[in-house]
Coordinates of C-alpha atoms in Angstrom, one line a residue:
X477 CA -28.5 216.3 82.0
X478 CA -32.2 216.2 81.4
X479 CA -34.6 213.5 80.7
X480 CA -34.7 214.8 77.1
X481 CA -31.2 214.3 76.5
X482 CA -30.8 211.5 77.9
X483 CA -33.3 210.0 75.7
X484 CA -31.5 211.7 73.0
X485 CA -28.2 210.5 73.5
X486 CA -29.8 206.7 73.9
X487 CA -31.7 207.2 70.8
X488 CA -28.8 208.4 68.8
X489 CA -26.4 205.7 70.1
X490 CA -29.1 202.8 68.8
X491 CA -29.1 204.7 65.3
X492 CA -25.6 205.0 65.0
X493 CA -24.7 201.6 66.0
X494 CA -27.7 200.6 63.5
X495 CA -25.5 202.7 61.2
X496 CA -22.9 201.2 61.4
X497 CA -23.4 197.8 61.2
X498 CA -25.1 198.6 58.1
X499 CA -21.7 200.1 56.5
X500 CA -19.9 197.2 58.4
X501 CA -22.3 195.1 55.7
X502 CA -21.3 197.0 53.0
X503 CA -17.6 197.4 53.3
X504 CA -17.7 194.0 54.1
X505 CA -19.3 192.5 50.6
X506 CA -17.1 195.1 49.0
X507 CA -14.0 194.1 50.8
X508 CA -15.0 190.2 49.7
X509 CA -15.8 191.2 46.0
X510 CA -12.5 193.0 45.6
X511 CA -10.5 190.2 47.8
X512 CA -11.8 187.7 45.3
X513 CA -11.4 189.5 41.9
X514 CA -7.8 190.4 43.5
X515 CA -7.0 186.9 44.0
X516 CA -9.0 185.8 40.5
X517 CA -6.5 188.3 38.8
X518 CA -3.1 187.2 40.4
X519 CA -4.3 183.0 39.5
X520 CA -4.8 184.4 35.6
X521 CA -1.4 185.8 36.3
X522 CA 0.2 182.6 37.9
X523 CA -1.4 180.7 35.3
X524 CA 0.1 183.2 32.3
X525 CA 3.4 182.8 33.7
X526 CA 2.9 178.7 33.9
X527 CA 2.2 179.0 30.6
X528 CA 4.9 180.9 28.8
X529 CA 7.7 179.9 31.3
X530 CA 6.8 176.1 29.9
X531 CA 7.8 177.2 26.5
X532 CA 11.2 177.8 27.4
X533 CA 12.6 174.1 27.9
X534 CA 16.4 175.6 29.1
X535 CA 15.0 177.8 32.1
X536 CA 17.4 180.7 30.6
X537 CA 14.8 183.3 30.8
X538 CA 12.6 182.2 33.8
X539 CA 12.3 184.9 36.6
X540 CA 14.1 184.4 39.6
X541 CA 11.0 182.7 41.4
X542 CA 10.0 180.2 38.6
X543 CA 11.7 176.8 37.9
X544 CA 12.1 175.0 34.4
X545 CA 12.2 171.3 35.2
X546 CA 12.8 168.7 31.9
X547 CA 13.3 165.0 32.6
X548 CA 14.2 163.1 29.5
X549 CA 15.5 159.2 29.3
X550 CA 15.0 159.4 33.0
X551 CA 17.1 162.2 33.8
X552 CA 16.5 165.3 35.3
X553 CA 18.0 168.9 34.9
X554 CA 17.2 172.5 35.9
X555 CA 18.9 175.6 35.1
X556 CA 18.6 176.7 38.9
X557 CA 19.3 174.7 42.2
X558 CA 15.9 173.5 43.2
X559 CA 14.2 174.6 46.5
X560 CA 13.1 171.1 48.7
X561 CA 9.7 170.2 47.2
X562 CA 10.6 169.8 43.9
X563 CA 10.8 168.3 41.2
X564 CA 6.8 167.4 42.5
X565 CA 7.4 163.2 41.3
X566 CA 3.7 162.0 41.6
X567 CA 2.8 164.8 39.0
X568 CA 5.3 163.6 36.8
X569 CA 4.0 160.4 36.5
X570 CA 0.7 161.3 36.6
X571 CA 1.6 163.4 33.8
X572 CA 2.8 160.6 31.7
X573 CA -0.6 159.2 31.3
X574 CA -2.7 162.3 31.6
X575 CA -4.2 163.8 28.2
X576 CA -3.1 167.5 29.3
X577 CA -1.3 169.4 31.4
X578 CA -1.6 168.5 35.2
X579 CA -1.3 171.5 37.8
X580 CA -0.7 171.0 41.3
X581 CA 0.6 172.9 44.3
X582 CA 3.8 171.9 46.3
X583 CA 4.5 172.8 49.8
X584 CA 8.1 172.9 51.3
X585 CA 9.8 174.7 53.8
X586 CA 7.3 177.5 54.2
X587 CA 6.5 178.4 51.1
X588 CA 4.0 177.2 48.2
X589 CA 4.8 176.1 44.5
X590 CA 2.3 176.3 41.8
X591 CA 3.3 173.2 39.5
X592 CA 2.5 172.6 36.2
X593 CA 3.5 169.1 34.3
X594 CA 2.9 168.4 30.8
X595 CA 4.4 166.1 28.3
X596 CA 6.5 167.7 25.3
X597 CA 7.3 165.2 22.6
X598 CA 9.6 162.7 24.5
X599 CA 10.5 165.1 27.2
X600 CA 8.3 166.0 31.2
X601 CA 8.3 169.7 31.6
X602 CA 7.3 171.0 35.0
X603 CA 7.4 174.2 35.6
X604 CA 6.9 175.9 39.2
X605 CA 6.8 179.0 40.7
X606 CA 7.1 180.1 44.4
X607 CA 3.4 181.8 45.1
X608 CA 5.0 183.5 48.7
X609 CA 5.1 187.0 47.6
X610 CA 1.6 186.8 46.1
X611 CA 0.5 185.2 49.1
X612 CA 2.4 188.0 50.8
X613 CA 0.5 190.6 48.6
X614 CA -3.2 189.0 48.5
X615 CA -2.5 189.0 52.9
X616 CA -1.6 192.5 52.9
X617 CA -4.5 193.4 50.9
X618 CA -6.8 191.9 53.5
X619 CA -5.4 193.4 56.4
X620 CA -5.9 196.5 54.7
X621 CA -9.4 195.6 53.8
X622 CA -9.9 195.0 57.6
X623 CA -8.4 198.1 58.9
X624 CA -9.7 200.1 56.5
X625 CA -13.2 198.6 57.1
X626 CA -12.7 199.1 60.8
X627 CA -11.9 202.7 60.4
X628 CA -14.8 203.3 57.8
X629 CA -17.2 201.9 60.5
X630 CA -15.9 204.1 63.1
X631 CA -16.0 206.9 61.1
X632 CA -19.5 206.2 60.0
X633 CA -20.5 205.3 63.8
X634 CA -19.5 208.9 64.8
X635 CA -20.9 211.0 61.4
X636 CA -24.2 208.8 62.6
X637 CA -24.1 209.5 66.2
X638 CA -23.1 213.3 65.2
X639 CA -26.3 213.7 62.5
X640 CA -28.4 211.7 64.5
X641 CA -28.6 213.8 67.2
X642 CA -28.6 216.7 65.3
X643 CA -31.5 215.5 62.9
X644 CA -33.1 214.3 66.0
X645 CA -32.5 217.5 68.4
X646 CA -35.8 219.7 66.9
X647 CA -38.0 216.8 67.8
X648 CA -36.6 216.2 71.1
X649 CA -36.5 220.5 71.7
X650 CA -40.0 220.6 70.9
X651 CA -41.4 217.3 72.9
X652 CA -39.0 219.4 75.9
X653 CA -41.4 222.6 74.7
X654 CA -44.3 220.4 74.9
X655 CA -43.4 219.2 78.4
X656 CA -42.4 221.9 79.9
X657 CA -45.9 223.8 78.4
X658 CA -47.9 221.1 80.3
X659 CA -45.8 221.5 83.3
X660 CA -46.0 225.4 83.6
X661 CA -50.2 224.9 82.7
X662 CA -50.5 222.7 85.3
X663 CA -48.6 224.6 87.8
X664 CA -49.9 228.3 87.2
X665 CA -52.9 227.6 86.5
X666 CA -53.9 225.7 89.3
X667 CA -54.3 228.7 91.7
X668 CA -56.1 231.2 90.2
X669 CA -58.7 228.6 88.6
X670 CA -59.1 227.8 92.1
X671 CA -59.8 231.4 93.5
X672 CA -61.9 232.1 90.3
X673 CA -64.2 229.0 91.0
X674 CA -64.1 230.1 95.1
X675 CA -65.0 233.3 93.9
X676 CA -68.3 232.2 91.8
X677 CA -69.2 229.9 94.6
X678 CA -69.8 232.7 96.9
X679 CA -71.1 235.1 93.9
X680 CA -73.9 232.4 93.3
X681 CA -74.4 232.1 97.7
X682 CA -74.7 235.9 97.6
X683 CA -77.3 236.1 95.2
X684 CA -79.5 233.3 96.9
X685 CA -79.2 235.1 100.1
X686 CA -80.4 238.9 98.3
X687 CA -76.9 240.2 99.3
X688 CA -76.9 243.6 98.7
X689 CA -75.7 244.8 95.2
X690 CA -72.7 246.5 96.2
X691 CA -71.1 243.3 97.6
X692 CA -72.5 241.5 94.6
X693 CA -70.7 244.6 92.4
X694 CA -67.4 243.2 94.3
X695 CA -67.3 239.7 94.0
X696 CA -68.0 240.7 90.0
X697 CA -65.2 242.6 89.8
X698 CA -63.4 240.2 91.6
X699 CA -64.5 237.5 89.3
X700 CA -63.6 239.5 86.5
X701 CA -59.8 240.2 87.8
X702 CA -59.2 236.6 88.1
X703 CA -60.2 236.2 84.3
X704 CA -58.2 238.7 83.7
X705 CA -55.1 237.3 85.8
X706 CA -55.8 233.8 83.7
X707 CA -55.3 236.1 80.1
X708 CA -52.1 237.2 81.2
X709 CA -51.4 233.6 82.6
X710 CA -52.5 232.3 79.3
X711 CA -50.2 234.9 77.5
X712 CA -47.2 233.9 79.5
X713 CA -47.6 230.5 78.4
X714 CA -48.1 231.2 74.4
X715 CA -45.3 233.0 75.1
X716 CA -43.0 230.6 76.2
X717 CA -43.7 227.8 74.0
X718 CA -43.7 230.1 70.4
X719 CA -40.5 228.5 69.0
X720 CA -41.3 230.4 65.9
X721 CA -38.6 233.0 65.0
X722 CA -39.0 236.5 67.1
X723 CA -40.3 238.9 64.9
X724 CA -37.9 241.7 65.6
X725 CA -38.3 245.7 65.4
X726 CA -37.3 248.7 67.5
X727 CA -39.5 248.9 70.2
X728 CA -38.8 252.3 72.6
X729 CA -38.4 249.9 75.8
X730 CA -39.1 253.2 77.7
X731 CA -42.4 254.0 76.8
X732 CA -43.2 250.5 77.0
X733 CA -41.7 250.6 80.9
X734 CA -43.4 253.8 81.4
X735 CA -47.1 252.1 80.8
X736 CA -46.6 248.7 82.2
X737 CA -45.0 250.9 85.8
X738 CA -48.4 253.0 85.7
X739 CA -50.5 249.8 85.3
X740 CA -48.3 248.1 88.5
X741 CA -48.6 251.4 90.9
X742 CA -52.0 251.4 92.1
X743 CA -50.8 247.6 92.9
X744 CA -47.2 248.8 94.6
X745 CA -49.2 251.7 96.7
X746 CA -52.0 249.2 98.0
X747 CA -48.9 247.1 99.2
X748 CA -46.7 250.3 100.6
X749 CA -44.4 249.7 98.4
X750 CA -43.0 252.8 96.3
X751 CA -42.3 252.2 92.4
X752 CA -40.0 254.6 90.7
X753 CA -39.2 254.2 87.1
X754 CA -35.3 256.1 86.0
X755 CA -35.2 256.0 82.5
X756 CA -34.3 258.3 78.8
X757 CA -37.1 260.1 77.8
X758 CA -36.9 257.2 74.7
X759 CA -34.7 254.6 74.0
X760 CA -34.7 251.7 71.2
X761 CA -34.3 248.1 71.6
X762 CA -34.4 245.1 68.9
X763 CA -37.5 243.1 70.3
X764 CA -40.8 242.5 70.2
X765 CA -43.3 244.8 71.6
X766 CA -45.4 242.0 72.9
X767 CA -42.9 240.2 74.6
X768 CA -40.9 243.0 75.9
X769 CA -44.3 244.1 77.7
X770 CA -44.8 240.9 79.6
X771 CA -41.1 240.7 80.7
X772 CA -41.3 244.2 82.1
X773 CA -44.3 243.0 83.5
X774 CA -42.8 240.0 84.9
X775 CA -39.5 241.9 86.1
X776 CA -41.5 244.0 88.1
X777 CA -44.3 241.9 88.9
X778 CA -41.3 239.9 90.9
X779 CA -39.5 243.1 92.2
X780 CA -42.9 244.0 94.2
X781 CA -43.9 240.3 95.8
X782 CA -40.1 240.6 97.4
X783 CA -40.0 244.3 98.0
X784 CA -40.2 245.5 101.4
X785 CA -41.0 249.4 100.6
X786 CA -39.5 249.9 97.3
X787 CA -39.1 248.7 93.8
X788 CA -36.6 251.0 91.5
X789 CA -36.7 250.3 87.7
X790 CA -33.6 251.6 85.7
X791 CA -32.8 251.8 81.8
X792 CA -29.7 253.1 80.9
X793 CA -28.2 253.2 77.2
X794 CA -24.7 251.8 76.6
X795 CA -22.5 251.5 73.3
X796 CA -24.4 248.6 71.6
X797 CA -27.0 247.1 74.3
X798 CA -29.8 248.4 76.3
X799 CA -29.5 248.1 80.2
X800 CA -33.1 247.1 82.1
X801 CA -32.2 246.8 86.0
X802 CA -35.4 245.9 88.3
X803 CA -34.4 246.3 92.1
X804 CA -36.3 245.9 95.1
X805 CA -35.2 246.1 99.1
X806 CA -36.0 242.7 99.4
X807 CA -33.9 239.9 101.2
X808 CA -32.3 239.6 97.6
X809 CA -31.3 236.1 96.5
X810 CA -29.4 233.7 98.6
X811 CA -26.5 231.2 97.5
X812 CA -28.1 228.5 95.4
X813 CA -31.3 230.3 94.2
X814 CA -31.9 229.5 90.6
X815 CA -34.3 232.1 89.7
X816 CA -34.3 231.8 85.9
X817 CA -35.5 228.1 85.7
X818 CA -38.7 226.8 86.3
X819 CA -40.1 226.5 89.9
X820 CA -36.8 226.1 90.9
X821 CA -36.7 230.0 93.0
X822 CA -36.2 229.7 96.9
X823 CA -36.6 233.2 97.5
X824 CA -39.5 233.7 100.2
X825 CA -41.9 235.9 99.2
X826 CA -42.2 239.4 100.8
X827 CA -45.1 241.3 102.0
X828 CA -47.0 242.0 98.9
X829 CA -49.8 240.5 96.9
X830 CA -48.8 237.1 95.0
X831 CA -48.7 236.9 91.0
X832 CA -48.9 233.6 89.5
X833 CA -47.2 234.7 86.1
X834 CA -44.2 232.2 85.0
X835 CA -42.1 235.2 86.5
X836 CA -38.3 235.1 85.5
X837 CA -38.2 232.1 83.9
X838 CA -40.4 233.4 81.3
X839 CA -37.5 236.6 81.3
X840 CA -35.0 234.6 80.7
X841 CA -36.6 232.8 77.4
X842 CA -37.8 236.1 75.9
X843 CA -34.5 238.0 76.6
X844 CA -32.3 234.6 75.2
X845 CA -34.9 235.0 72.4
X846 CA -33.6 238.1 71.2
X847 CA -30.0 237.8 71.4
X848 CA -29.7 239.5 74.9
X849 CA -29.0 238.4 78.2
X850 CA -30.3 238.4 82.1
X851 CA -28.5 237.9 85.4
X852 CA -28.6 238.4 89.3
X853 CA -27.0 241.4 90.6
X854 CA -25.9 239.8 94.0
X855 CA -23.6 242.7 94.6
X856 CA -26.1 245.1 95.3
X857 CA -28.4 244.9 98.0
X858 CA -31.1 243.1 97.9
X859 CA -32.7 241.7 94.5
X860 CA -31.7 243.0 91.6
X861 CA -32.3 241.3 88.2
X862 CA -30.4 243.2 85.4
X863 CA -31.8 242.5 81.5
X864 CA -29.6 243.4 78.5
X865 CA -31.4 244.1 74.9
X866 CA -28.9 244.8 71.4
X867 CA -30.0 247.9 70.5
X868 CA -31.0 248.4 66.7

């Protein structure tokens, strides 16, 4: 895991949780404003029920949870048995003196009463109901509130965590493109800026000293070289931070390999090394010419600092894809080489003259880029790195 996901993956976890507890807040004043107008609703009905069970003195019609209680000349009746708790005494005689109705709540036995008491001509009416099942249904309806809040936050801890990171993964791909920029600046350009300012050092010590102008013409060209190895150094680099979409178009990757193998053989034949190119006389790939160019340059660029005496490049056609193979008689790559990222190659360098290009990493992005893909070839001899291009 890199640094940038890491980061990421911290970053998104802090949102989510902040995410969360802010649906946590909401579910919870939701859960408490309908908890409340739940249990507002189920009083207005205990207190209906009060009401209209008190008219009915006999109890006949009471439901099979309410009680009718009348006491008259000091004796009392009920149309059911009553449950211990009741008749509720102290509001009977606090009913005799009261100017209304007086409600109170009785308690027996594990369950709860709501008792109301008023005074009907000569005659106590009480009147109570058993409040256990809407107990039972006002506790049900919080646990549901709970779980269902519990779930909701989970959900919404995930859906954060999930579009989070995925709001967040641009910014952290490009601060990664920024980074690795910086990093590949830093480390190919180091060398050549080096050799360049060498080389104007002794330019400038040759001209005080009247060197003569044909050594003077060589350290210019020189001079000029190593500009012109920075360009390309420069190029790669534009190159491998553009995250703008690949412009796409059929680009004849054999013409292309024809002119970038010309430019590279007065390089292969000063190192005696021979470079062959086997290719169709013209053959279409969906890239960019720019692009292409530099990983053909790259490919072979490679192929010839690892070659002994020979660098072969191949293209061969297949059914939907373009095949560009780039072998040299190298050592080839050894077990736990990773030559497609980033300074991360062990292979030693061979014989011939060193390139400070971002070399197969830069391969890899461009091929990846357009839809195609690039591998080792460890069984062939020595190093082989194969390319594959959708054709058009």
């Amino acid at each position: 895991m890199t640094a940038e996901d890491a980061a990421l993956r911290r970053t998104a976890r802090r949102l989510a949780l902040q995410f969360a507890a802010v649906i946590a807040m909401i579910i919870a004043l939701v859960g408490i404003i309908a908890y409340g107008l739940v249990s507002v609703s189920v009083a207005e009905a205990i207190d209906r029920s009060l009401s209209i069970s008190g008219q009915d003195l006999r109890g006949d019609e009471a439901p099979a949870d309410t009680w009718v209680i009348t006491v008259r000349d000091g004796r009392t009746e009920s149309s059911k048995t009553l449950p211990a708790g009741l008749p509720d005494t102290t509001a009977l005689n606090e009913a005799r003196s009261a100017a209304g109705p007086v409600d109170t709540t009785v308690s027996a036995d594990g369950h709860s009463y709501a008792v109301r008491t008023r005074v009907d001509g000569d005659i106590l009416v009480q009147v109570a109901i058993d409040q256990r099942e809407s107990d039972e249904e006002l506790t049900r309806l919080a646990w549901s509130l709970v779980g269902a809040g519990a779930v909701g936050v989970a959900v919404a801890a995930l859906g954060g965590y999930l579009l989070s990171s995925r709001a967040m993964r641009p910014l952290t791909e490009a601060l990664a493109r920024q980074r690795r920029f910086v990093a590949d600046a830093s480390h190919e350009l180091r060398t050549p800026l080096t050799l360049l300012s060498t080389r104007v050092q002794l330019l400038r010590r040759r001209i005080n000293t009247d060197a003569s102008p044909d050594r003077l013409h060589a350290e210019a060209d020189a001079v000029v070289a190593d500009t012109a190895a920075l360009t390309s150094i420069l190029e790669d680099l534009l190159i491998a931070a553009d995250d703008r979409p690949a412009a796409v178009s059929a680009v004849d990757v054999a013409a292309i390999a024809g002119e970038v193998v010309t430019a590279a053989r007065a390089e292969a034949d000063a190192a005696g090394i021979a470079l062959t190119l086997d290719a169709p006389e013209s053959v279409h790939v969906a890239a960019g010419e720019a692009p292409l160019r530099r990983v053909l340059f790259s490919l072979i660029a490679n192929a010839l600092d690892h070659a002994r005496s020979s660098v072969t490049v191949i293209i061969t056609e297949e059914a939907r894809t373009v095949r560009i193979r780039v072998a040299d008689d190298g050592q080839g790559f050894r077990d736990g080489d990773r030559p497609f990222e980033r300074f991360a190659s062990n292979r030693s360098p061979g014989t011939g003259p060193a390139h400070y290009g971002l070399g197969l990493a830069l391969v890899a992005d461009v091929i990846s880029r357009y839809g195609g893909s690039v591998r080792v070839v460890t069984e062939l001899p020595g190093g082989v790195v194969e390319a594959s291009l959708p054709r058009p």
